[in-house]
Amino acid sequence: MTYVTVPDAPLLEIRGLSKHYGTIRALDDVSFSLDRDEIVGLLGDNGAGKSTLVKCLSGAVIPTAGEVYLHGDRKVFSTPAEARDEGIETVYQQLALVDIFDIPANFYLGREVVRDGWRGMLGILNRRLMRKRARAAVEALPARFPNLDADIETMSGGQRQVVAISRAGFWGGRLLLLDEPTAALGVKEAAAVLEMIGAMVSSTETDMAMIVISHNMEHVWSICTRLLILRQGRLVADLPKSETTRQEVVAHITGATA
Amino acid sequence: MNTRDADPGRGNGERGSPGAPAAGVMSKLVSRVRFTAMQARVGVLVLLCVFFTIRSPFFFTSTNLVNVLVNGAVIGIIGSAMTLLLVARQVDVSVGSAIGFAGAVFAVIARDYGMAWGVVGAIAAAMAIAGINAVAIIKFRVNSILTTLATLVAFRGASKLVMDGRAVRVEGFRFLGRTRFEVGGIEIPVAVIVLLLVVAVFYVLMRLTKYGQQMYAIGANPQAARLAGIPLERQVGIAFVLTGATVALASMIVVSQVGAVSPTTGERMEFLALTGVIVGGASLYGGRGSVIGTLVAILILAVLDNGLVLLQVQSFWQEVSRGVLLLGAVVFDQLGRREAEVRMDV
Ligand SMILES: Nc1ncnc2c1ncn2[C@@H]1O[C@H](COP(=O)(O)OP(=O)(O)OP(=O)(O)O)[C@@H](O)[C@H]1O
Ligand SMILES: [Mg+2]
């Protein structure tokens, strides 16, 4: 897919983004920009506003104020579908899978393919095509994948996580938002998922960037190139990984700045 | 628009997928449970038929079996739409009153302006109620049970107003309710043909189309459906409009069958349809249900009614038996779900 681009503009730029719930400032005047091939770790305590930031970018939440630019082009998303059409793929903290569907049906959730001709006009699904494409995508993945035909409800937490992340990878896009992709995973599972995420960015030829949220600093540290730290809705630090230490990051998260 | 996630109803999805081709071990197990539930329904239907055939010489005659189908037709038609609603975690309890109101409008207009305008009036009346339900549920986000409970009460009164509280006769409207076509020596009433067509349409809609797939997703996990870009309001609105269409059809069949409309026309039909839909395997928690299950369940209920009358059992037992069936279905459903939960932990 091709998008409108302004030369030399960053892939993503956010200016003064805020989201208020009544008197709660879930997100307060946040600005930063993101270049292609960057994997940014977004850190912060519970309630710091990480999920709110992701939802503002994915169209799930409408910001109270602020602007979002993709490749220099101003975007306003009022639904998740609009953000998706601009190449923003999101893995939500609550995964957003339909338990009673299998993997292909979840991959194509909201983007179901209908058949050609008159059947398509009646909205008849092309299940075989969706299955074929999902299978091809799944087989190309590094992670050992659960059975394609199994319904999500029969899967473990780790398998569900893999399905949700693979769905985002399946559709590609230019900005991948991962909210707690390794939460509730065992050590081995988390490592596999992180490896898969890293491979996803480096394997695509197109411009792509990623924001990864995690409570687990080791997980973020292992794959990201830069760290953003939120505290009480405000962006308190924006650090290249090469120029910081774990201690400094923890200090920013907790507010005990040295 | 507000983005406070999804629907009035919350909670996670329940078991029973629409069209996942079953091949995996787990999904095989799950689909086997569903298959058994379906088998159980068909088994109950067959057993009832055998029982009543043995006990009454009148049961297994083509005339009587056709009667059974006719008695199930109206409930089956609205039950098909009700199944779609339950799959998306919605319900419409106003259908009985809507049938009464559309019938009343039909009768009064037909009396004064002729049959064709009566038909137009019935369709308009049914669609108006569907529209009110849809707008309240979608735009004002009122829970569908409460919305349709209000329209149930209001339009029962409205139909009495339209008819001035008295029954109105409808002469010469035979086609939908009383015309029969001969097929292989058996006279098939138009109402039964309409029932089968409606079931076929809803079957295709729910099992084969993008719309149906999205309705299952909406019922199973409304938040996920919204985040995936599925237009929940539009899809649910369409389901209420389709319900209105089945109500229009059902009201005309009832009027044609009875030849009159009274202040009680359509009363309790919402409960009969809902009983059928739930015995048929749908759940109020959404994501589950099929029109075939509903059809079989409504046949069970119709056979039961018919057989008990033939055996001259006191009519109170019909209601008791219906209640027992409903309870049985709900308990069976719950047992099946436990089993699924246990399996998930393995
Ligand atoms: N829909 C909402 N209505 C009201 N307040 C909200 C809503 N969503 C989030 N908040 C508030 O906004 C703040 C930020 O929440 P957010 O979910 O973004 O935090 P988070 O950093 O993702 O936390 P966690 O690490 O626990 O996931 C919290 O104080 C939360 O209570
Ligand atoms: Mg969060």
PDB file of C-alpha atoms in Angstrom, chain A:
ATOM      1  CA  MET A   1       0.000   0.000   0.000  1.00  0.00           C
ATOM      2  CA  THR A   2       1.196   3.515  -0.687  1.00  0.00           C
ATOM      3  CA  TYR A   3       0.462   6.552   1.402  1.00  0.00           C
ATOM      4  CA  VAL A   4       0.771  10.267   0.905  1.00  0.00           C
ATOM      5  CA  THR A   5       4.226  11.268   2.132  1.00  0.00           C
ATOM      6  CA  VAL A   6       6.038  14.532   2.624  1.00  0.00           C
ATOM      7  CA  PRO A   7       9.784  14.107   2.014  1.00  0.00           C
ATOM      8  CA  ASP A   8      11.899  14.199   5.167  1.00  0.00           C
ATOM      9  CA  ALA A   9       8.885  14.323   7.450  1.00  0.00           C
ATOM     10  CA  PRO A  10       9.022  11.850  10.318  1.00  0.00           C
ATOM     11  CA  LEU A  11       6.866   8.738  10.019  1.00  0.00           C
ATOM     12  CA  LEU A  12       4.831   9.801  13.041  1.00  0.00           C
ATOM     13  CA  GLU A  13       4.661  13.139  14.752  1.00  0.00           C
ATOM     14  CA  ILE A  14       2.466  13.981  17.727  1.00  0.00           C
ATOM     15  CA  ARG A  15       1.967  17.561  18.895  1.00  0.00           C
ATOM     16  CA  GLY A  16       0.370  18.497  22.194  1.00  0.00           C
ATOM     17  CA  LEU A  17      -1.759  15.375  22.466  1.00  0.00           C
ATOM     18  CA  SER A  18      -4.115  15.398  25.469  1.00  0.00           C
ATOM     19  CA  LYS A  19      -6.968  13.228  26.632  1.00  0.00           C
ATOM     20  CA  HIS A  20      -9.040  14.270  29.625  1.00  0.00           C
ATOM     21  CA  TYR A  21     -11.698  12.175  31.325  1.00  0.00           C
ATOM     22  CA  GLY A  22     -13.552  14.758  33.355  1.00  0.00           C
ATOM     23  CA  THR A  23     -10.880  16.049  35.704  1.00  0.00           C
ATOM     24  CA  ILE A  24      -8.524  13.128  35.054  1.00  0.00           C
ATOM     25  CA  ARG A  25      -5.729  14.045  32.674  1.00  0.00           C
ATOM     26  CA  ALA A  26      -5.013  10.612  31.264  1.00  0.00           C
ATOM     27  CA  LEU A  27      -2.744  12.216  28.669  1.00  0.00           C
ATOM     28  CA  ASP A  28      -1.412  15.733  29.063  1.00  0.00           C
ATOM     29  CA  ASP A  29       0.235  17.700  26.251  1.00  0.00           C
ATOM     30  CA  VAL A  30       2.412  14.929  24.841  1.00  0.00           C
ATOM     31  CA  SER A  31       4.658  15.624  21.848  1.00  0.00           C
ATOM     32  CA  PHE A  32       7.241  13.444  20.122  1.00  0.00           C
ATOM     33  CA  SER A  33       8.119  12.091  16.724  1.00  0.00           C
ATOM     34  CA  LEU A  34       9.123   8.739  15.374  1.00  0.00           C
ATOM     35  CA  ASP A  35      11.287   7.796  12.373  1.00  0.00           C
ATOM     36  CA  ARG A  36      11.048   4.719  10.234  1.00  0.00           C
ATOM     37  CA  ASP A  37      12.637   1.524  11.589  1.00  0.00           C
ATOM     38  CA  GLU A  38      12.440   2.856  15.121  1.00  0.00           C
ATOM     39  CA  ILE A  39      11.182   0.589  17.855  1.00  0.00           C
ATOM     40  CA  VAL A  40      10.204   2.740  20.774  1.00  0.00           C
ATOM     41  CA  GLY A  41       9.532   1.429  24.235  1.00  0.00           C
ATOM     42  CA  LEU A  42       6.763   3.269  26.061  1.00  0.00           C
ATOM     43  CA  LEU A  43       7.130   2.940  29.811  1.00  0.00           C
ATOM     44  CA  GLY A  44       5.285   4.190  32.840  1.00  0.00           C
ATOM     45  CA  ASP A  45       3.491   3.099  35.990  1.00  0.00           C
ATOM     46  CA  ASN A  46      -0.084   1.855  36.112  1.00  0.00           C
ATOM     47  CA  GLY A  47      -2.370   4.641  35.020  1.00  0.00           C
ATOM     48  CA  ALA A  48       0.451   6.702  33.488  1.00  0.00           C
ATOM     49  CA  GLY A  49      -1.512   7.029  30.245  1.00  0.00           C
ATOM     50  CA  LYS A  50       0.250   4.472  28.036  1.00  0.00           C
ATOM     51  CA  SER A  51      -2.896   2.704  26.822  1.00  0.00           C
ATOM     52  CA  THR A  52      -4.629   6.062  26.363  1.00  0.00           C
ATOM     53  CA  LEU A  53      -1.823   7.230  24.072  1.00  0.00           C
ATOM     54  CA  VAL A  54      -2.071   4.052  22.022  1.00  0.00           C
ATOM     55  CA  LYS A  55      -5.849   4.364  21.785  1.00  0.00           C
ATOM     56  CA  CYS A  56      -5.598   7.985  20.631  1.00  0.00           C
ATOM     57  CA  LEU A  57      -3.330   6.824  17.809  1.00  0.00           C
ATOM     58  CA  SER A  58      -5.495   3.822  16.907  1.00  0.00           C
ATOM     59  CA  GLY A  59      -8.757   5.736  16.655  1.00  0.00           C
ATOM     60  CA  ALA A  60     -10.302   3.932  19.639  1.00  0.00           C
ATOM     61  CA  VAL A  61     -10.277   7.145  21.681  1.00  0.00           C
ATOM     62  CA  ILE A  62     -10.687  10.676  20.383  1.00  0.00           C
ATOM     63  CA  PRO A  63      -8.119  13.051  21.880  1.00  0.00           C
ATOM     64  CA  THR A  64      -9.289  16.145  23.732  1.00  0.00           C
ATOM     65  CA  ALA A  65      -6.570  18.205  22.049  1.00  0.00           C
ATOM     66  CA  GLY A  66      -3.489  17.803  19.905  1.00  0.00           C
ATOM     67  CA  GLU A  67      -2.457  16.793  16.430  1.00  0.00           C
ATOM     68  CA  VAL A  68      -1.216  13.618  14.794  1.00  0.00           C
ATOM     69  CA  TYR A  69       0.849  13.623  11.599  1.00  0.00           C
ATOM     70  CA  LEU A  70       1.810  10.626   9.498  1.00  0.00           C
ATOM     71  CA  HIS A  71       4.662  11.350   7.086  1.00  0.00           C
ATOM     72  CA  GLY A  72       3.879  15.030   7.528  1.00  0.00           C
ATOM     73  CA  ASP A  73       0.201  14.635   6.760  1.00  0.00           C
ATOM     74  CA  ARG A  74      -2.299  15.706   9.442  1.00  0.00           C
ATOM     75  CA  LYS A  75      -4.660  12.888  10.450  1.00  0.00           C
ATOM     76  CA  VAL A  76      -7.811  12.887  12.536  1.00  0.00           C
ATOM     77  CA  PHE A  77      -9.191   9.471  13.420  1.00  0.00           C
ATOM     78  CA  SER A  78     -12.736   9.124  14.632  1.00  0.00           C
ATOM     79  CA  THR A  79     -12.936   5.330  14.348  1.00  0.00           C
ATOM     80  CA  PRO A  80     -10.436   2.461  14.550  1.00  0.00           C
ATOM     81  CA  ALA A  81     -11.191   1.654  10.910  1.00  0.00           C
ATOM     82  CA  GLU A  82      -9.937   5.080   9.826  1.00  0.00           C
ATOM     83  CA  ALA A  83      -6.623   4.641  11.632  1.00  0.00           C
ATOM     84  CA  ARG A  84      -6.276   1.170  10.204  1.00  0.00           C
ATOM     85  CA  ASP A  85      -6.817   2.491   6.691  1.00  0.00           C
ATOM     86  CA  GLU A  86      -3.845   4.793   7.286  1.00  0.00           C
ATOM     87  CA  GLY A  87      -1.664   1.808   8.121  1.00  0.00           C
ATOM     88  CA  ILE A  88      -1.857   1.853  11.902  1.00  0.00           C
ATOM     89  CA  GLU A  89      -2.165  -1.670  13.305  1.00  0.00           C
ATOM     90  CA  THR A  90      -2.803  -2.137  16.994  1.00  0.00           C
ATOM     91  CA  VAL A  91      -2.552  -4.978  19.460  1.00  0.00           C
ATOM     92  CA  TYR A  92      -4.653  -3.892  22.404  1.00  0.00           C
ATOM     93  CA  GLN A  93      -3.958  -4.751  26.005  1.00  0.00           C
ATOM     94  CA  GLN A  94      -7.205  -6.745  26.019  1.00  0.00           C
ATOM     95  CA  LEU A  95      -6.190  -8.402  22.731  1.00  0.00           C
ATOM     96  CA  ALA A  96      -9.559  -7.817  21.033  1.00  0.00           C
ATOM     97  CA  LEU A  97      -9.948 -11.328  19.675  1.00  0.00           C
ATOM     98  CA  VAL A  98     -13.281 -13.064  19.177  1.00  0.00           C
ATOM     99  CA  ASP A  99     -13.087 -16.221  21.293  1.00  0.00           C
ATOM    100  CA  ILE A 100     -15.547 -18.250  19.269  1.00  0.00           C
ATOM    101  CA  PHE A 101     -13.736 -17.688  15.973  1.00  0.00           C
ATOM    102  CA  ASP A 102     -10.696 -19.472  14.613  1.00  0.00           C
ATOM    103  CA  ILE A 103      -7.474 -17.784  13.492  1.00  0.00           C
ATOM    104  CA  PRO A 104      -8.477 -16.837   9.916  1.00  0.00           C
ATOM    105  CA  ALA A 105     -11.771 -15.367  11.126  1.00  0.00           C
ATOM    106  CA  ASN A 106      -9.902 -13.295  13.713  1.00  0.00           C
ATOM    107  CA  PHE A 107      -7.282 -12.134  11.213  1.00  0.00           C
ATOM    108  CA  TYR A 108     -10.052 -10.887   8.933  1.00  0.00           C
ATOM    109  CA  LEU A 109     -12.281  -9.514  11.694  1.00  0.00           C
ATOM    110  CA  GLY A 110     -13.892  -6.365  10.298  1.00  0.00           C
ATOM    111  CA  ARG A 111     -12.075  -6.878   6.976  1.00  0.00           C
ATOM    112  CA  GLU A 112     -13.860  -9.997   5.786  1.00  0.00           C
ATOM    113  CA  VAL A 113     -13.382 -10.828   2.117  1.00  0.00           C
ATOM    114  CA  VAL A 114     -16.457 -11.590   0.037  1.00  0.00           C
ATOM    115  CA  ARG A 115     -16.602 -13.635  -3.133  1.00  0.00           C
ATOM    116  CA  ASP A 116     -16.533 -12.322  -6.688  1.00  0.00           C
ATOM    117  CA  GLY A 117     -19.580 -11.573  -8.784  1.00  0.00           C
ATOM    118  CA  TRP A 118     -23.165 -11.810  -7.649  1.00  0.00           C
ATOM    119  CA  ARG A 119     -22.250 -13.711  -4.495  1.00  0.00           C
ATOM    120  CA  GLY A 120     -20.070 -10.812  -3.481  1.00  0.00           C
ATOM    121  CA  MET A 121     -22.933  -8.421  -3.995  1.00  0.00           C
ATOM    122  CA  LEU A 122     -24.945 -10.564  -1.589  1.00  0.00           C
ATOM    123  CA  GLY A 123     -22.067 -10.364   0.861  1.00  0.00           C
ATOM    124  CA  ILE A 124     -21.224 -14.077   0.694  1.00  0.00           C
ATOM    125  CA  LEU A 125     -17.887 -14.699   2.438  1.00  0.00           C
ATOM    126  CA  ASN A 126     -14.893 -16.157   0.670  1.00  0.00           C
ATOM    127  CA  ARG A 127     -13.829 -18.362   3.579  1.00  0.00           C
ATOM    128  CA  ARG A 128     -11.445 -20.426   1.494  1.00  0.00           C
ATOM    129  CA  LEU A 129      -9.427 -17.396   0.346  1.00  0.00           C
ATOM    130  CA  MET A 130      -9.200 -15.935   3.854  1.00  0.00           C
ATOM    131  CA  ARG A 131      -8.079 -19.296   5.185  1.00  0.00           C
ATOM    132  CA  LYS A 132      -5.477 -19.734   2.480  1.00  0.00           C
ATOM    133  CA  ARG A 133      -3.959 -16.304   3.053  1.00  0.00           C
ATOM    134  CA  ALA A 134      -4.019 -16.673   6.825  1.00  0.00           C
ATOM    135  CA  ARG A 135      -2.347 -20.047   6.555  1.00  0.00           C
ATOM    136  CA  ALA A 136       0.401 -18.675   4.304  1.00  0.00           C
ATOM    137  CA  ALA A 137       1.032 -15.816   6.720  1.00  0.00           C
ATOM    138  CA  VAL A 138       1.052 -18.112   9.726  1.00  0.00           C
ATOM    139  CA  GLU A 139       3.478 -20.528   8.120  1.00  0.00           C
ATOM    140  CA  ALA A 140       5.896 -17.702   7.355  1.00  0.00           C
ATOM    141  CA  LEU A 141       6.056 -16.736  11.016  1.00  0.00           C
ATOM    142  CA  PRO A 142       9.027 -17.674  13.148  1.00  0.00           C
ATOM    143  CA  ALA A 143       6.854 -18.528  16.138  1.00  0.00           C
ATOM    144  CA  ARG A 144       5.490 -22.019  16.511  1.00  0.00           C
ATOM    145  CA  PHE A 145       1.860 -21.456  15.871  1.00  0.00           C
ATOM    146  CA  PRO A 146      -1.234 -23.003  17.359  1.00  0.00           C
ATOM    147  CA  ASN A 147      -3.552 -24.946  15.102  1.00  0.00           C
ATOM    148  CA  LEU A 148      -5.124 -22.705  12.489  1.00  0.00           C
ATOM    149  CA  ASP A 149      -8.545 -24.278  12.917  1.00  0.00           C
ATOM    150  CA  ALA A 150      -8.760 -24.076  16.669  1.00  0.00           C
ATOM    151  CA  ASP A 151     -11.103 -21.514  18.140  1.00  0.00           C
ATOM    152  CA  ILE A 152      -9.342 -18.852  20.206  1.00  0.00           C
ATOM    153  CA  GLU A 153     -11.134 -19.951  23.390  1.00  0.00           C
ATOM    154  CA  THR A 154      -9.252 -23.238  23.322  1.00  0.00           C
ATOM    155  CA  MET A 155      -5.867 -21.476  23.324  1.00  0.00           C
ATOM    156  CA  SER A 156      -3.498 -20.525  26.115  1.00  0.00           C
ATOM    157  CA  GLY A 157      -2.774 -16.902  26.973  1.00  0.00           C
ATOM    158  CA  GLY A 158       0.530 -17.069  25.114  1.00  0.00           C
ATOM    159  CA  GLN A 159      -1.057 -18.504  22.005  1.00  0.00           C
ATOM    160  CA  ARG A 160      -3.701 -15.796  22.035  1.00  0.00           C
ATOM    161  CA  GLN A 161      -0.984 -13.189  22.295  1.00  0.00           C
ATOM    162  CA  VAL A 162       0.778 -14.703  19.303  1.00  0.00           C
ATOM    163  CA  VAL A 163      -2.468 -14.659  17.327  1.00  0.00           C
ATOM    164  CA  ALA A 164      -3.142 -11.003  18.182  1.00  0.00           C
ATOM    165  CA  ILE A 165       0.374  -9.885  17.270  1.00  0.00           C
ATOM    166  CA  SER A 166       0.378 -11.972  14.112  1.00  0.00           C
ATOM    167  CA  ARG A 167      -2.864 -10.354  13.061  1.00  0.00           C
ATOM    168  CA  ALA A 168      -1.213  -6.942  13.266  1.00  0.00           C
ATOM    169  CA  GLY A 169       1.830  -8.242  11.401  1.00  0.00           C
ATOM    170  CA  PHE A 170      -0.387  -9.923   8.822  1.00  0.00           C
ATOM    171  CA  TRP A 171      -1.823  -6.567   7.747  1.00  0.00           C
ATOM    172  CA  GLY A 172       1.550  -4.835   7.823  1.00  0.00           C
ATOM    173  CA  GLY A 173       0.989  -1.120   7.902  1.00  0.00           C
ATOM    174  CA  ARG A 174       3.477   1.590   8.732  1.00  0.00           C
ATOM    175  CA  LEU A 175       2.916   1.983  12.440  1.00  0.00           C
ATOM    176  CA  LEU A 176       2.532  -0.926  14.822  1.00  0.00           C
ATOM    177  CA  LEU A 177       1.216  -0.280  18.320  1.00  0.00           C
ATOM    178  CA  LEU A 178       1.685  -3.069  20.845  1.00  0.00           C
ATOM    179  CA  ASP A 179       0.124  -2.624  24.272  1.00  0.00           C
ATOM    180  CA  GLU A 180       1.651  -5.085  26.735  1.00  0.00           C
ATOM    181  CA  PRO A 181       2.459  -7.773  24.164  1.00  0.00           C
ATOM    182  CA  THR A 182       4.300  -9.845  26.746  1.00  0.00           C
ATOM    183  CA  ALA A 183       1.955  -9.451  29.692  1.00  0.00           C
ATOM    184  CA  ALA A 184       0.903 -12.755  31.244  1.00  0.00           C
ATOM    185  CA  LEU A 185       3.534 -14.676  29.315  1.00  0.00           C
ATOM    186  CA  GLY A 186       6.107 -17.076  30.679  1.00  0.00           C
ATOM    187  CA  VAL A 187       9.815 -16.403  30.180  1.00  0.00           C
ATOM    188  CA  LYS A 188      10.133 -18.638  27.136  1.00  0.00           C
ATOM    189  CA  GLU A 189       6.911 -17.447  25.547  1.00  0.00           C
ATOM    190  CA  ALA A 190       7.831 -13.804  26.086  1.00  0.00           C
ATOM    191  CA  ALA A 191      11.217 -14.346  24.456  1.00  0.00           C
ATOM    192  CA  ALA A 192       9.569 -15.958  21.425  1.00  0.00           C
ATOM    193  CA  VAL A 193       7.054 -13.150  21.097  1.00  0.00           C
ATOM    194  CA  LEU A 194       9.773 -10.483  21.378  1.00  0.00           C
ATOM    195  CA  GLU A 195      11.846 -12.238  18.748  1.00  0.00           C
ATOM    196  CA  MET A 196       8.822 -12.312  16.484  1.00  0.00           C
ATOM    197  CA  ILE A 197       8.175  -8.593  16.968  1.00  0.00           C
ATOM    198  CA  GLY A 198      11.783  -7.701  16.195  1.00  0.00           C
ATOM    199  CA  ALA A 199      11.690  -9.849  13.071  1.00  0.00           C
ATOM    200  CA  MET A 200       8.492  -8.152  11.921  1.00  0.00           C
ATOM    201  CA  VAL A 201      10.023  -4.686  11.693  1.00  0.00           C
ATOM    202  CA  SER A 202      13.278  -5.766  10.086  1.00  0.00           C
ATOM    203  CA  SER A 203      11.592  -8.097   7.599  1.00  0.00           C
ATOM    204  CA  THR A 204       9.390  -5.508   5.900  1.00  0.00           C
ATOM    205  CA  GLU A 205      10.797  -3.533   2.995  1.00  0.00           C
ATOM    206  CA  THR A 206       8.394  -0.661   3.561  1.00  0.00           C
ATOM    207  CA  ASP A 207       8.818   2.088   6.122  1.00  0.00           C
ATOM    208  CA  MET A 208       7.633   0.937   9.481  1.00  0.00           C
ATOM    209  CA  ALA A 209       7.904   1.941  13.083  1.00  0.00           C
ATOM    210  CA  MET A 210       6.685   0.438  16.307  1.00  0.00           C
ATOM    211  CA  ILE A 211       5.648   1.530  19.777  1.00  0.00           C
ATOM    212  CA  VAL A 212       5.860  -1.202  22.384  1.00  0.00           C
ATOM    213  CA  ILE A 213       4.369  -0.853  25.846  1.00  0.00           C
ATOM    214  CA  SER A 214       5.484  -3.057  28.664  1.00  0.00           C
ATOM    215  CA  HIS A 215       5.705  -3.098  32.411  1.00  0.00           C
ATOM    216  CA  ASN A 216       8.686  -5.346  32.090  1.00  0.00           C
ATOM    217  CA  MET A 217      11.665  -3.140  31.398  1.00  0.00           C
ATOM    218  CA  GLU A 218      13.842  -6.065  30.335  1.00  0.00           C
ATOM    219  CA  HIS A 219      11.379  -6.896  27.573  1.00  0.00           C
ATOM    220  CA  VAL A 220      11.338  -3.353  26.255  1.00  0.00           C
ATOM    221  CA  TRP A 221      15.065  -2.983  26.649  1.00  0.00           C
ATOM    222  CA  SER A 222      15.805  -6.067  24.572  1.00  0.00           C
ATOM    223  CA  ILE A 223      14.107  -4.857  21.404  1.00  0.00           C
ATOM    224  CA  CYS A 224      13.755  -1.079  21.446  1.00  0.00           C
ATOM    225  CA  THR A 225      16.054   1.646  20.204  1.00  0.00           C
ATOM    226  CA  ARG A 226      14.547   4.469  22.227  1.00  0.00           C
ATOM    227  CA  LEU A 227      12.535   4.923  25.418  1.00  0.00           C
ATOM    228  CA  LEU A 228       9.604   7.219  26.123  1.00  0.00           C
ATOM    229  CA  ILE A 229       8.507   7.544  29.710  1.00  0.00           C
ATOM    230  CA  LEU A 230       5.080   8.735  30.791  1.00  0.00           C
ATOM    231  CA  ARG A 231       4.182   9.798  34.295  1.00  0.00           C
ATOM    232  CA  GLN A 232       0.682  10.936  35.223  1.00  0.00           C
ATOM    233  CA  GLY A 233      -0.131  11.625  31.600  1.00  0.00           C
ATOM    234  CA  ARG A 234       2.985  13.688  30.882  1.00  0.00           C
ATOM    235  CA  LEU A 235       5.969  12.721  28.774  1.00  0.00           C
ATOM    236  CA  VAL A 236       8.799  13.024  31.273  1.00  0.00           C
ATOM    237  CA  ALA A 237      11.661  11.535  29.280  1.00  0.00           C
ATOM    238  CA  ASP A 238      12.612  10.689  25.705  1.00  0.00           C
ATOM    239  CA  LEU A 239      15.898   8.808  25.697  1.00  0.00           C
ATOM    240  CA  PRO A 240      17.901   6.918  23.081  1.00  0.00           C
ATOM    241  CA  LYS A 241      18.736   3.537  24.596  1.00  0.00           C
ATOM    242  CA  SER A 242      22.445   4.045  23.938  1.00  0.00           C
ATOM    243  CA  GLU A 243      22.504   7.144  26.112  1.00  0.00           C
ATOM    244  CA  THR A 244      20.731   5.892  29.189  1.00  0.00           C
ATOM    245  CA  THR A 245      20.796   3.216  31.857  1.00  0.00           C
ATOM    246  CA  ARG A 246      18.142   1.045  33.397  1.00  0.00           C
ATOM    247  CA  GLN A 247      18.563   2.903  36.667  1.00  0.00           C
ATOM    248  CA  GLU A 248      17.892   6.238  35.010  1.00  0.00           C
ATOM    249  CA  VAL A 249      14.760   4.883  33.311  1.00  0.00           C
ATOM    250  CA  VAL A 250      13.410   3.469  36.573  1.00  0.00           C
ATOM    251  CA  ALA A 251      14.048   6.812  38.230  1.00  0.00           C
ATOM    252  CA  HIS A 252      12.017   8.557  35.542  1.00  0.00           C
ATOM    253  CA  ILE A 253       9.170   6.068  35.854  1.00  0.00           C
ATOM    254  CA  THR A 254       8.893   6.436  39.591  1.00  0.00           C
ATOM    255  CA  GLY A 255       9.575  10.172  39.605  1.00  0.00           C
ATOM    256  CA  ALA A 256      12.654   9.846  41.793  1.00  0.00           C
ATOM    257  CA  THR A 257      14.786  11.765  39.314  1.00  0.00           C
ATOM    258  CA  ALA A 258      18.402  11.989  40.243  1.00  0.00           C
TER     259      ALA A 258
END
